[in-house]
XYZ file of C-alpha atoms in Angstrom:
381
model
C -6.927 -6.075 3.766
C -10.032 -5.866 5.916
C -10.872 -2.705 7.816
C -10.267 -3.287 11.566
C -12.487 -0.381 12.616
C -15.571 -2.541 12.112
C -14.706 -4.214 15.419
C -15.360 -0.887 17.125
C -19.005 -1.161 16.074
C -19.427 -4.357 18.115
C -17.590 -2.785 21.049
C -19.869 0.268 20.982
C -22.986 -1.920 20.759
C -21.847 -4.011 23.736
C -21.000 -0.949 25.831
C -24.379 0.571 24.965
C -26.094 -2.621 26.170
C -24.064 -2.527 29.401
C -24.992 1.129 29.911
C -28.686 0.327 29.329
C -28.649 -2.481 31.906
C -26.798 -0.226 34.364
C -29.427 2.461 33.852
C -32.212 0.009 34.652
C -30.386 -1.107 37.825
C -29.149 2.351 38.770
C -30.557 2.466 42.328
C -29.234 -0.911 43.579
C -25.923 -0.294 41.829
C -25.656 3.090 43.543
C -26.269 1.461 46.936
C -23.667 -1.205 46.168
C -21.146 1.437 45.088
C -21.597 3.512 48.233
C -21.026 0.410 50.378
C -17.310 0.584 49.477
C -16.606 3.678 47.325
C -12.803 3.377 47.552
C -12.457 -0.119 46.118
C -15.349 0.302 43.702
C -13.935 3.602 42.434
C -10.566 1.945 41.831
C -12.287 -0.884 39.945
C -14.209 1.497 37.662
C -11.045 3.539 37.039
C -9.136 0.426 35.960
C -12.093 -0.541 33.740
C -12.015 2.856 32.021
C -8.258 2.630 31.432
C -8.651 -0.873 30.002
C -11.394 0.244 27.605
C -9.222 3.111 26.355
C -6.226 0.808 25.821
C -8.251 -1.796 23.907
C -9.908 0.790 21.675
C -6.490 2.277 20.952
C -5.177 -1.174 19.994
C -7.910 -1.402 17.365
C -7.457 2.161 16.115
C -3.688 1.824 15.572
C -4.304 -1.025 13.112
C -6.029 1.264 10.589
C -2.867 3.228 9.572
C -0.991 -0.061 9.207
C -3.682 -1.487 6.911
C -3.730 1.727 4.867
C 0.060 1.631 4.468
C -0.003 -1.994 3.271
C -2.759 -1.194 0.749
C -0.852 1.848 -0.539
C 2.338 -0.188 -0.842
C 0.602 -2.991 -2.756
C -0.822 -0.536 -5.300
C 2.167 1.841 -5.463
C 3.839 2.561 -8.790
C 7.550 2.939 -9.518
C 8.951 5.974 -7.707
C 5.754 6.447 -5.713
C 6.533 4.419 -2.594
C 4.467 5.362 0.482
C 6.176 6.945 3.454
C 7.253 4.794 6.380
C 4.585 4.264 9.066
C 5.108 6.053 12.362
C 4.202 3.100 14.563
C 6.588 0.333 15.520
C 4.286 -2.471 14.374
C 5.295 -2.457 10.676
C 8.337 -0.213 10.965
C 10.944 -2.958 10.452
C 9.070 -4.530 7.543
C 8.585 -1.134 5.884
C 12.298 -0.351 6.115
C 13.127 -3.758 4.657
C 10.789 -3.197 1.691
C 12.009 0.349 1.008
C 12.743 0.875 -2.704
C 10.561 -2.001 -3.861
C 7.243 -1.656 -5.626
C 3.875 -3.211 -4.900
C 3.830 -6.976 -5.496
C 7.090 -6.967 -7.505
C 9.325 -8.355 -4.779
C 10.002 -11.667 -3.140
C 11.061 -12.849 0.302
C 12.738 -15.992 1.458
C 10.845 -18.247 3.828
C 13.261 -17.342 6.619
C 12.794 -13.602 6.066
C 9.006 -13.934 5.977
C 8.973 -15.959 9.203
C 11.269 -13.429 10.890
C 9.009 -10.531 9.888
C 5.832 -12.319 10.984
C 7.368 -13.419 14.287
C 8.361 -9.833 15.047
C 4.856 -8.560 14.276
C 3.281 -11.362 16.336
C 5.540 -10.501 19.277
C 4.529 -6.836 19.131
C 0.836 -7.754 18.984
C 1.213 -10.067 21.980
C 3.025 -7.350 23.917
C 0.180 -4.921 23.272
C -2.337 -7.487 24.561
C -0.361 -8.207 27.728
C -1.448 -4.908 29.286
C -5.125 -5.647 28.676
C -4.810 -9.127 30.125
C -3.054 -7.732 33.172
C -5.873 -5.225 33.697
C -8.462 -8.022 33.532
C -6.570 -9.903 36.226
C -6.219 -6.678 38.216
C -10.000 -6.183 38.176
C -10.548 -9.692 39.515
C -7.868 -9.090 42.152
C -9.440 -5.801 43.279
C -12.831 -7.492 43.524
C -11.387 -10.315 45.634
C -9.387 -7.852 47.716
C -12.545 -5.873 48.485
C -14.320 -9.117 49.291
C -11.680 -10.244 51.757
C -11.504 -6.763 53.221
C -15.248 -6.806 53.821
C -15.083 -10.334 55.269
C -12.369 -9.236 57.680
C -14.551 -6.352 58.818
C -17.450 -8.777 59.185
C -15.451 -11.240 61.272
C -14.064 -8.454 63.424
C -17.560 -7.028 63.992
C -19.049 -10.441 64.766
C -16.273 -11.080 67.267
C -16.970 -7.740 68.930
C -20.705 -8.496 69.132
C -20.083 -11.879 70.724
C -17.576 -10.400 73.156
C -19.841 -7.560 74.261
C -22.983 -9.675 74.499
C -24.167 -9.998 78.164
C -26.788 -12.507 79.063
C -26.391 -12.643 82.872
C -29.492 -11.277 84.547
C -30.463 -9.231 81.509
C -33.834 -8.925 79.939
C -34.338 -10.893 76.722
C -35.575 -7.776 74.919
C -32.484 -5.832 75.939
C -30.250 -8.702 74.819
C -31.992 -8.798 71.431
C -31.651 -5.025 71.023
C -27.922 -5.179 71.768
C -27.536 -8.080 69.336
C -29.395 -6.156 66.635
C -27.252 -3.069 67.129
C -24.098 -5.140 67.115
C -24.981 -6.850 63.813
C -25.009 -3.540 61.908
C -21.213 -3.553 61.534
C -21.009 -7.164 60.237
C -23.753 -6.422 57.721
C -21.835 -3.356 56.549
C -18.747 -5.530 56.073
C -20.779 -8.037 54.059
C -22.017 -5.189 51.847
C -18.430 -4.110 51.272
C -17.404 -7.668 50.359
C -20.245 -8.432 47.959
C -20.269 -5.004 46.286
C -16.538 -5.271 45.527
C -17.049 -8.766 44.118
C -19.953 -7.521 42.001
C -18.072 -4.583 40.481
C -14.808 -6.523 40.073
C -16.343 -9.512 38.283
C -18.680 -7.382 36.143
C -15.823 -5.075 35.122
C -13.589 -8.031 34.236
C -16.454 -9.445 32.141
C -16.874 -6.173 30.225
C -13.148 -5.685 29.701
C -12.740 -9.338 28.708
C -15.306 -8.972 25.908
C -13.653 -5.795 24.629
C -10.239 -7.474 24.789
C -11.667 -10.426 22.843
C -12.869 -8.122 20.053
C -9.510 -6.332 19.954
C -7.756 -9.707 19.733
C -10.002 -10.692 16.821
C -9.088 -7.481 14.988
C -5.366 -8.066 15.552
C -5.624 -11.713 14.485
C -7.443 -10.762 11.274
C -4.762 -8.158 10.553
C -2.015 -10.719 11.180
C -3.718 -13.383 9.035
C -4.252 -10.982 6.115
C -0.634 -9.846 6.326
C 0.589 -13.439 6.485
C -1.534 -14.381 3.468
C -0.139 -11.470 1.438
C 3.484 -12.153 2.393
C 3.031 -15.871 1.667
C 2.205 -14.960 -1.925
C 5.530 -13.099 -2.160
C 7.628 -15.883 -0.607
C 9.989 -18.046 -2.629
C 10.726 -21.598 -1.493
C 14.167 -23.083 -2.101
C 14.146 -26.502 -3.830
C 17.845 -27.321 -3.596
C 18.739 -30.846 -2.554
C 21.097 -30.533 0.390
C 20.718 -34.157 1.471
C 18.388 -34.422 4.442
C 14.881 -33.245 5.083
C 13.566 -29.863 3.990
C 13.679 -28.510 7.513
C 17.389 -29.189 7.943
C 19.677 -26.354 8.836
C 21.514 -24.539 6.018
C 24.968 -23.000 6.567
C 24.802 -19.281 7.186
C 27.063 -18.350 4.290
C 24.985 -20.412 1.844
C 21.794 -18.802 3.123
C 23.358 -15.353 2.767
C 24.582 -16.224 -0.736
C 21.127 -17.430 -1.764
C 19.463 -14.302 -0.405
C 22.037 -12.105 -2.149
C 21.431 -13.973 -5.404
C 17.680 -13.575 -5.013
C 18.073 -9.838 -4.404
C 20.309 -9.556 -7.467
C 17.731 -11.384 -9.567
C 15.056 -9.059 -8.261
C 17.139 -6.024 -9.238
C 17.856 -7.591 -12.647
C 14.140 -8.120 -13.160
C 13.452 -4.453 -12.430
C 16.279 -3.393 -14.794
C 14.914 -5.655 -17.537
C 11.444 -4.197 -17.029
C 12.834 -0.678 -17.455
C 14.814 -1.878 -20.516
C 11.635 -3.277 -22.061
C 9.894 0.049 -21.542
C 12.797 1.922 -23.169
C 12.875 -0.567 -26.058
C 9.167 -0.076 -26.687
C 9.740 3.683 -26.691
C 12.595 3.327 -29.227
C 10.446 1.058 -31.414
C 7.693 3.666 -31.387
C 10.164 6.380 -32.419
C 11.533 4.172 -35.220
C 8.010 3.549 -36.510
C 7.310 7.280 -36.523
C 10.592 7.935 -38.367
C 9.801 5.226 -40.925
C 6.383 6.729 -41.575
C 7.979 10.156 -42.017
C 10.485 8.740 -44.534
C 7.650 7.025 -46.402
C 5.781 10.306 -46.658
C 8.970 12.021 -47.847
C 9.541 9.328 -50.490
C 5.967 9.650 -51.751
C 6.386 13.410 -51.962
C 9.659 12.947 -53.873
C 7.992 10.562 -56.319
C 5.169 12.986 -56.946
C 7.639 15.824 -57.519
C 9.646 13.601 -59.845
C 6.554 12.774 -61.880
C 5.760 16.482 -62.070
C 9.277 17.281 -63.264
C 9.103 14.539 -65.890
C 5.789 15.881 -67.188
C 7.126 19.417 -67.256
C 10.262 18.268 -69.072
C 8.152 16.444 -71.650
C 6.045 19.549 -72.154
C 9.132 21.687 -72.567
C 10.553 19.223 -75.083
C 7.371 19.383 -77.132
C 7.321 23.168 -76.888
C 10.961 23.336 -77.978
C 10.144 21.224 -81.032
C 7.255 23.505 -81.945
C 9.452 26.557 -81.554
C 12.138 24.931 -83.709
C 9.655 24.268 -86.460
C 8.422 27.825 -86.231
C 12.000 29.029 -86.526
C 12.544 26.887 -89.624
C 9.359 28.204 -91.223
C 10.436 31.725 -90.469
C 13.881 31.194 -92.046
C 12.272 29.712 -95.182
C 10.410 32.944 -95.777
C 13.644 34.600 -96.800
C 14.518 36.505 -93.688
C 11.528 38.800 -93.733
C 11.013 38.350 -90.059
C 14.590 37.884 -88.901
C 13.986 39.838 -85.747
C 11.093 37.583 -84.740
C 13.253 34.570 -85.526
C 15.944 35.765 -83.201
C 13.357 36.232 -80.491
C 12.002 32.750 -81.005
C 15.490 31.323 -80.887
C 16.150 33.223 -77.704
C 12.945 31.786 -76.253
C 13.980 28.299 -77.333
C 17.391 28.746 -75.745
C 15.737 30.005 -72.537
C 13.466 26.984 -72.446
C 16.467 24.742 -73.034
C 18.293 26.359 -70.115
C 15.208 26.034 -67.937
C 14.945 22.372 -68.824
C 18.586 21.801 -67.990
C 18.163 23.604 -64.668
C 15.111 21.506 -63.793
C 17.030 18.331 -64.590
C 19.866 19.540 -62.347
C 17.416 20.321 -59.524
C 15.843 16.900 -59.870
C 19.220 15.175 -59.651
C 20.151 17.290 -56.617
C 16.822 16.401 -54.929
C 17.360 12.698 -55.575
C 20.902 12.952 -54.176
C 19.645 14.620 -50.994
C 16.903 11.997 -50.640
C 19.446 9.176 -50.967
C 21.644 10.849 -48.331
C 18.680 11.115 -45.943
C 17.823 7.446 -46.481
C 21.440 6.433 -45.792
C 21.448 8.541 -42.615
C 18.173 6.925 -41.509
C 19.587 3.462 -42.209
C 22.698 4.148 -40.115
C 20.529 5.563 -37.290
C 18.278 2.480 -37.215
C 21.312 0.172 -37.307
C 22.885 2.100 -34.418
C 19.688 1.865 -32.340
C 19.367 -1.863 -33.017
C 22.994 -2.315 -31.979
C 22.333 -0.515 -28.679
C 19.270 -2.719 -28.000
C 21.324 -5.859 -28.531
C 24.050 -4.491 -26.228
């Protein structure tokens, strides 16, 4: 969403231009202000309050935009906190527990949310519009007040004017002195009109910029929510704008919410299934490495057994040669026979160890097979 604070740049530029023009016309503006300081002071006070209110209306949009951006990019379990303002409070509570763009709204729900936000924006602008009208009213009130003073003073001059037997110069002097009050009243009237209309012009421009910022915020929010809105296509007989019974609408919304929850559950199930598949692959690789190690050990045992068999044959032949010599080396023969018997026992023990290793390997493979079958059964369930 677009940053609404950029509108403040245009407001500051406009106020700087107004201040520059006021500085150039400082002396006549000071004279006009002193002509009616009460009304003009009230007008400037209302202008200041209006500027503060409009700037605040722009500033309060920034937290709302930030919350929407955080919500759109939030991950599971990392939902942003509810905003403090009342502009998006109801929508935030409605979307609590949902993540980013993974949710959907019915057309009725979207229109209800947008209507509530539009109403709040209009309510915030009502104060500014009232202040603009109040500035115009104060300017007109000062004008009429000054005109009343003028009429009263003119009436007094005409009433007090004496022309019977008086010198023309004296009559003119009295007329000149009497016109001072009407001129003062005219100054009051025109100065109030000047400040009232100028202040309403300034506040109107600032209100226009604030309205543009609020409209852009509303349009961006409407565009985002429109992308998350589902449209019903059921044929109810009648046009698409026909009314739907309340219980059917509630049933459809409940079904849509259930489907949304089911979608989130299926997404979590897919993540768990991918994790189980990864663990199965790791276990299969470990079994493959164990099988290769078993094969290498088996080949080593076979080679060692073959070597022992050959060595036993050689020892047997040596024993036979020794016996053919007539028992001269009977003691050596007994030793050789003992060595042959020891080698035979060692061979038998190695064969037993090999069979035990193969049995354990088969048991591990069976256990792995049952584990994989159990995991696949859980995934199907």
